PDB file of C-alpha atoms in Angstrom:
ATOM      1  CA  MET A   1      89.302  27.321  24.977  1.00 60.00           C
ATOM      2  CA  ALA A   2      86.275  29.188  26.280  1.00 65.00           C
ATOM      3  CA  THR A   3      82.889  27.502  26.259  1.00 71.00           C
ATOM      4  CA  SER A   4      79.897  29.504  25.045  1.00 77.00           C
ATOM      5  CA  LEU A   5      76.577  29.485  26.878  1.00 76.00           C
ATOM      6  CA  GLY A   6      75.055  27.837  23.799  1.00 78.00           C
ATOM      7  CA  GLU A   7      77.461  24.925  24.261  1.00 81.00           C
ATOM      8  CA  LEU A   8      77.042  24.778  28.033  1.00 77.00           C
ATOM      9  CA  ALA A   9      73.224  24.833  28.087  1.00 81.00           C
ATOM     10  CA  PRO A  10      71.977  24.686  24.479  1.00 78.00           C
ATOM     11  CA  LEU A  11      68.512  25.887  23.492  1.00 87.00           C
ATOM     12  CA  GLU A  12      67.900  24.295  20.106  1.00 90.00           C
ATOM     13  CA  GLY A  13      65.283  22.965  17.710  1.00 92.00           C
ATOM     14  CA  ILE A  14      61.617  23.005  18.641  1.00 93.00           C
ATOM     15  CA  LYS A  15      62.356  24.230  22.194  1.00 94.00           C
ATOM     16  CA  ARG A  16      64.175  27.259  20.755  1.00 94.00           C
ATOM     17  CA  TRP A  17      61.315  28.166  18.422  1.00 94.00           C
ATOM     18  CA  ALA A  18      58.647  27.578  21.083  1.00 94.00           C
ATOM     19  CA  PHE A  19      60.469  30.026  23.352  1.00 93.00           C
ATOM     20  CA  VAL A  20      61.011  32.589  20.565  1.00 95.00           C
ATOM     21  CA  GLU A  21      57.366  32.491  19.467  1.00 95.00           C
ATOM     22  CA  ARG A  22      56.086  33.162  23.004  1.00 94.00           C
ATOM     23  CA  ALA A  23      58.672  35.760  24.055  1.00 95.00           C
ATOM     24  CA  LEU A  24      57.408  39.330  24.014  1.00 94.00           C
ATOM     25  CA  ARG A  25      60.509  41.460  23.491  1.00 91.00           C
ATOM     26  CA  LEU A  26      63.461  41.530  21.179  1.00 97.00           C
ATOM     27  CA  ARG A  27      66.422  43.865  21.331  1.00 97.00           C
ATOM     28  CA  LEU A  28      67.388  44.846  17.808  1.00 98.00           C
ATOM     29  CA  ALA A  29      70.842  46.178  16.955  1.00 97.00           C
ATOM     30  CA  SER A  30      71.857  47.492  13.541  1.00 96.00           C
ATOM     31  CA  ALA A  31      75.107  48.947  12.264  1.00 90.00           C
ATOM     32  CA  LEU A  32      76.815  50.080   9.101  1.00 76.00           C
ATOM     33  CA  PRO A  33      80.514  49.342   8.688  1.00 74.00           C
ATOM     34  CA  ASN A  34      82.497  51.911  10.691  1.00 74.00           C
ATOM     35  CA  GLY A  35      79.267  53.360  12.099  1.00 77.00           C
ATOM     36  CA  ALA A  36      77.635  53.658  15.476  1.00 81.00           C
ATOM     37  CA  ILE A  37      75.477  50.796  16.659  1.00 89.00           C
ATOM     38  CA  ASN A  38      71.751  51.503  16.988  1.00 91.00           C
ATOM     39  CA  VAL A  39      70.009  49.361  19.651  1.00 95.00           C
ATOM     40  CA  SER A  40      66.361  49.437  20.678  1.00 94.00           C
ATOM     41  CA  PRO A  41      63.647  47.113  21.970  1.00 95.00           C
ATOM     42  CA  ALA A  42      61.140  45.925  19.394  1.00 94.00           C
ATOM     43  CA  TRP A  43      58.038  43.837  19.082  1.00 93.00           C
ATOM     44  CA  PHE A  44      58.287  40.834  16.810  1.00 97.00           C
ATOM     45  CA  VAL A  45      56.409  37.807  15.569  1.00 97.00           C
ATOM     46  CA  VAL A  46      57.451  34.448  14.162  1.00 97.00           C
ATOM     47  CA  ALA A  47      56.042  32.717  11.084  1.00 96.00           C
ATOM     48  CA  ASP A  48      57.560  29.508   9.715  1.00 94.00           C
ATOM     49  CA  GLU A  49      60.609  29.781  12.012  1.00 94.00           C
ATOM     50  CA  THR A  50      61.360  33.267  10.682  1.00 97.00           C
ATOM     51  CA  VAL A  51      61.515  36.368  12.882  1.00 98.00           C
ATOM     52  CA  TYR A  52      59.710  39.484  11.592  1.00 98.00           C
ATOM     53  CA  VAL A  53      60.048  42.946  13.135  1.00 97.00           C
ATOM     54  CA  PRO A  54      57.692  45.889  12.495  1.00 95.00           C
ATOM     55  CA  LEU A  55      59.495  49.222  12.349  1.00 95.00           C
ATOM     56  CA  ASP A  56      57.704  52.547  12.448  1.00 89.00           C
ATOM     57  CA  PRO A  57      59.795  55.639  11.603  1.00 84.00           C
ATOM     58  CA  THR A  58      57.278  57.941  13.300  1.00 79.00           C
ATOM     59  CA  LEU A  59      57.522  56.343  16.761  1.00 64.00           C
ATOM     60  CA  GLY A  60      60.089  57.639  19.181  1.00 57.00           C
ATOM     61  CA  ASP A  61      61.350  60.657  21.003  1.00 58.00           C
ATOM     62  CA  PRO A  62      59.936  63.835  19.403  1.00 59.00           C
ATOM     63  CA  GLY A  63      63.054  65.771  20.452  1.00 58.00           C
ATOM     64  CA  GLN A  64      65.326  63.530  18.396  1.00 59.00           C
ATOM     65  CA  SER A  65      66.104  64.289  14.753  1.00 59.00           C
ATOM     66  CA  THR A  66      65.380  60.662  13.873  1.00 79.00           C
ATOM     67  CA  THR A  67      63.798  57.769  15.747  1.00 85.00           C
ATOM     68  CA  PRO A  68      65.474  54.442  16.627  1.00 89.00           C
ATOM     69  CA  ASP A  69      63.166  52.640  14.177  1.00 91.00           C
ATOM     70  CA  ALA A  70      64.005  55.142  11.419  1.00 91.00           C
ATOM     71  CA  ARG A  71      67.729  54.588  12.048  1.00 90.00           C
ATOM     72  CA  HIS A  72      67.234  50.803  11.881  1.00 94.00           C
ATOM     73  CA  MET A  73      65.357  51.210   8.595  1.00 94.00           C
ATOM     74  CA  GLU A  74      68.098  53.405   7.100  1.00 92.00           C
ATOM     75  CA  ILE A  75      70.824  50.969   8.124  1.00 93.00           C
ATOM     76  CA  ILE A  76      68.943  47.872   6.928  1.00 95.00           C
ATOM     77  CA  ASP A  77      67.968  49.482   3.626  1.00 93.00           C
ATOM     78  CA  ALA A  78      71.639  50.443   3.091  1.00 91.00           C
ATOM     79  CA  GLY A  79      72.683  46.796   3.510  1.00 91.00           C
ATOM     80  CA  GLY A  80      73.850  47.077   7.114  1.00 91.00           C
ATOM     81  CA  ARG A  81      74.030  44.194   9.533  1.00 93.00           C
ATOM     82  CA  VAL A  82      71.589  43.342  12.324  1.00 96.00           C
ATOM     83  CA  SER A  83      71.711  41.383  15.539  1.00 97.00           C
ATOM     84  CA  ALA A  84      68.836  40.535  17.807  1.00 98.00           C
ATOM     85  CA  VAL A  85      68.561  39.093  21.292  1.00 97.00           C
ATOM     86  CA  ILE A  86      65.370  37.579  22.651  1.00 97.00           C
ATOM     87  CA  ASP A  87      65.711  36.818  26.346  1.00 95.00           C
ATOM     88  CA  GLU A  88      63.957  36.356  29.651  1.00 94.00           C
ATOM     89  CA  GLY A  89      64.946  35.651  33.213  1.00 91.00           C
ATOM     90  CA  ASP A  90      66.346  37.712  36.020  1.00 89.00           C
ATOM     91  CA  GLU A  91      69.080  35.597  37.564  1.00 85.00           C
ATOM     92  CA  ILE A  92      71.775  33.267  36.265  1.00 79.00           C
ATOM     93  CA  SER A  93      69.798  30.092  36.994  1.00 80.00           C
ATOM     94  CA  ASN A  94      66.692  31.044  34.986  1.00 85.00           C
ATOM     95  CA  VAL A  95      68.013  33.027  32.010  1.00 89.00           C
ATOM     96  CA  ARG A  96      67.266  31.774  28.530  1.00 92.00           C
ATOM     97  CA  ALA A  97      68.014  33.584  25.326  1.00 93.00           C
ATOM     98  CA  VAL A  98      68.349  33.343  21.569  1.00 96.00           C
ATOM     99  CA  GLN A  99      70.760  35.526  19.623  1.00 96.00           C
ATOM    100  CA  LEU A 100      70.492  36.098  15.859  1.00 97.00           C
ATOM    101  CA  GLU A 101      73.160  37.716  13.671  1.00 97.00           C
ATOM    102  CA  GLY A 102      72.841  38.526   9.992  1.00 97.00           C
ATOM    103  CA  THR A 103      70.920  40.888   7.770  1.00 96.00           C
ATOM    104  CA  ALA A 104      67.307  41.934   7.297  1.00 97.00           C
ATOM    105  CA  LYS A 105      65.095  42.475   4.289  1.00 97.00           C
ATOM    106  CA  GLN A 106      61.880  44.460   3.935  1.00 97.00           C
ATOM    107  CA  VAL A 107      58.728  42.396   3.433  1.00 97.00           C
ATOM    108  CA  ASP A 108      56.830  43.454   0.307  1.00 95.00           C
ATOM    109  CA  ASP A 109      54.212  40.678   0.215  1.00 96.00           C
ATOM    110  CA  SER A 110      50.888  42.271   1.286  1.00 94.00           C
ATOM    111  CA  GLU A 111      49.345  38.901   2.187  1.00 96.00           C
ATOM    112  CA  LEU A 112      52.278  38.114   4.473  1.00 97.00           C
ATOM    113  CA  VAL A 113      52.024  41.572   6.071  1.00 95.00           C
ATOM    114  CA  GLU A 114      48.337  40.884   6.790  1.00 94.00           C
ATOM    115  CA  GLN A 115      49.288  37.545   8.390  1.00 96.00           C
ATOM    116  CA  LEU A 116      51.958  39.298  10.489  1.00 95.00           C
ATOM    117  CA  LEU A 117      49.449  41.920  11.668  1.00 91.00           C
ATOM    118  CA  ASN A 118      47.141  39.101  12.772  1.00 90.00           C
ATOM    119  CA  LEU A 119      50.013  37.492  14.679  1.00 94.00           C
ATOM    120  CA  VAL A 120      50.734  40.822  16.420  1.00 92.00           C
ATOM    121  CA  ALA A 121      47.067  41.126  17.398  1.00 89.00           C
ATOM    122  CA  GLU A 122      47.120  37.623  18.915  1.00 91.00           C
ATOM    123  CA  LYS A 123      50.441  38.115  20.691  1.00 92.00           C
ATOM    124  CA  TYR A 124      50.287  41.658  22.072  1.00 89.00           C
ATOM    125  CA  PHE A 125      46.648  42.746  22.278  1.00 87.00           C
ATOM    126  CA  HIS A 126      43.306  41.702  23.733  1.00 83.00           C
ATOM    127  CA  VAL A 127      39.758  42.830  23.062  1.00 82.00           C
ATOM    128  CA  GLY A 128      39.361  46.334  24.466  1.00 81.00           C
ATOM    129  CA  HIS A 129      43.127  46.950  24.735  1.00 82.00           C
ATOM    130  CA  LEU A 130      43.823  50.661  25.167  1.00 85.00           C
ATOM    131  CA  HIS A 131      46.127  50.935  22.108  1.00 83.00           C
ATOM    132  CA  LEU A 132      44.523  48.345  19.822  1.00 80.00           C
ATOM    133  CA  GLU A 133      42.693  50.861  17.629  1.00 83.00           C
ATOM    134  CA  TYR A 134      45.735  53.097  17.205  1.00 78.00           C
ATOM    135  CA  TYR A 135      48.116  50.245  16.360  1.00 77.00           C
ATOM    136  CA  PHE A 136      45.836  48.952  13.623  1.00 78.00           C
ATOM    137  CA  SER A 137      44.637  52.325  12.308  1.00 81.00           C
ATOM    138  CA  ALA A 138      45.187  52.919   8.596  1.00 74.00           C
ATOM    139  CA  GLY A 139      47.722  55.699   9.175  1.00 71.00           C
ATOM    140  CA  ALA A 140      49.850  53.666  11.601  1.00 76.00           C
ATOM    141  CA  VAL A 141      49.784  50.561   9.387  1.00 79.00           C
ATOM    142  CA  ALA A 142      50.699  52.620   6.309  1.00 80.00           C
ATOM    143  CA  GLU A 143      53.834  54.067   7.997  1.00 85.00           C
ATOM    144  CA  ARG A 144      55.022  50.769   9.461  1.00 90.00           C
ATOM    145  CA  ARG A 145      57.427  48.538   7.527  1.00 94.00           C
ATOM    146  CA  TRP A 146      58.026  44.868   8.221  1.00 96.00           C
ATOM    147  CA  TYR A 147      61.494  43.332   8.072  1.00 98.00           C
ATOM    148  CA  ARG A 148      62.472  39.673   7.998  1.00 98.00           C
ATOM    149  CA  ILE A 149      65.642  38.851   9.909  1.00 98.00           C
ATOM    150  CA  ILE A 150      67.906  36.618   7.828  1.00 98.00           C
ATOM    151  CA  PRO A 151      70.257  35.018  10.339  1.00 97.00           C
ATOM    152  CA  GLU A 152      73.703  33.811   9.382  1.00 97.00           C
ATOM    153  CA  ARG A 153      74.301  32.682  12.954  1.00 95.00           C
ATOM    154  CA  VAL A 154      71.813  31.606  15.630  1.00 94.00           C
ATOM    155  CA  ASP A 155      72.742  30.688  19.183  1.00 94.00           C
ATOM    156  CA  GLY A 156      70.478  29.832  22.075  1.00 92.00           C
ATOM    157  CA  TRP A 157      70.964  28.918  25.708  1.00 90.00           C
ATOM    158  CA  ASP A 158      68.738  27.920  28.610  1.00 89.00           C
ATOM    159  CA  MET A 159      70.394  28.057  32.016  1.00 86.00           C
ATOM    160  CA  ARG A 160      67.325  26.380  33.560  1.00 85.00           C
ATOM    161  CA  GLU A 161      68.589  23.121  32.035  1.00 84.00           C
ATOM    162  CA  LEU A 162      71.664  23.069  34.274  1.00 81.00           C
ATOM    163  CA  PRO A 163      71.527  21.326  37.660  1.00 80.00           C
ATOM    164  CA  GLN A 164      73.196  24.392  39.195  1.00 71.00           C
ATOM    165  CA  PRO A 165      74.543  27.691  37.870  1.00 61.00           C
ATOM    166  CA  PRO A 166      78.039  27.518  36.386  1.00 60.00           C
ATOM    167  CA  ILE A 167      80.737  28.690  38.747  1.00 64.00           C
ATOM    168  CA  GLN A 168      83.449  30.858  37.244  1.00 65.00           C
ATOM    169  CA  GLU A 169      85.554  30.955  40.406  1.00 68.00           C
ATOM    170  CA  ARG A 170      89.150  29.693  40.246  1.00 71.00           C
ATOM    171  CA  LEU A 171      90.335  28.151  43.452  1.00 74.00           C
ATOM    172  CA  ARG A 172      94.003  27.692  44.367  1.00 80.00           C
ATOM    173  CA  PHE A 173      95.176  24.845  46.486  1.00 81.00           C
ATOM    174  CA  PRO A 174      97.474  25.717  49.374  1.00 82.00           C
ATOM    175  CA  ASP A 175     101.196  25.223  48.696  1.00 83.00           C
ATOM    176  CA  HIS A 176     101.432  22.189  50.993  1.00 83.00           C
ATOM    177  CA  VAL A 177      98.777  20.395  48.889  1.00 80.00           C
ATOM    178  CA  VAL A 178     100.308  21.298  45.533  1.00 77.00           C
ATOM    179  CA  ASN A 179     103.892  20.523  46.563  1.00 74.00           C
ATOM    180  CA  GLY A 180     103.003  17.480  48.622  1.00 66.00           C
ATOM    181  CA  SER A 181     104.834  18.693  51.705  1.00 57.00           C
TER     182      SER A 181
END
């Protein structure tokens, strides 16, 4: 039976949430049954061990009929499923990641949205940041919708915990060793 990375080098509990809170990028995937999968990078914040993603239907490629965020919103609002991967590292020995699978729900609590905006400001911006004013302008905030990811499955792995990278190579002994001749 195959061993998952989460079993081989688990990233769990407080270590998982510490990593997720500090990570800067999430890859969000959404899909309706029998539909194409929509995948795009997204900003996110964490509050009370819950991942929140801001989606803005106006951001994206002007040549497209709809933006990736708008497609995510349509799929989520229609009850579609979501997956998200938060990862970092650039080689097998230093990769760590958390994968979430489930659904998402729009956040309607204005006080929570204000808290999430503050978390975004702390995480992604600094005083004098070039895009700070635009991101928090009334028009941009009014268009943006926040979604809470409701995971049914969470898996995490941290390859830095292993003494050496796992080796997937299968070696064969020479016939004289196997047969004892």
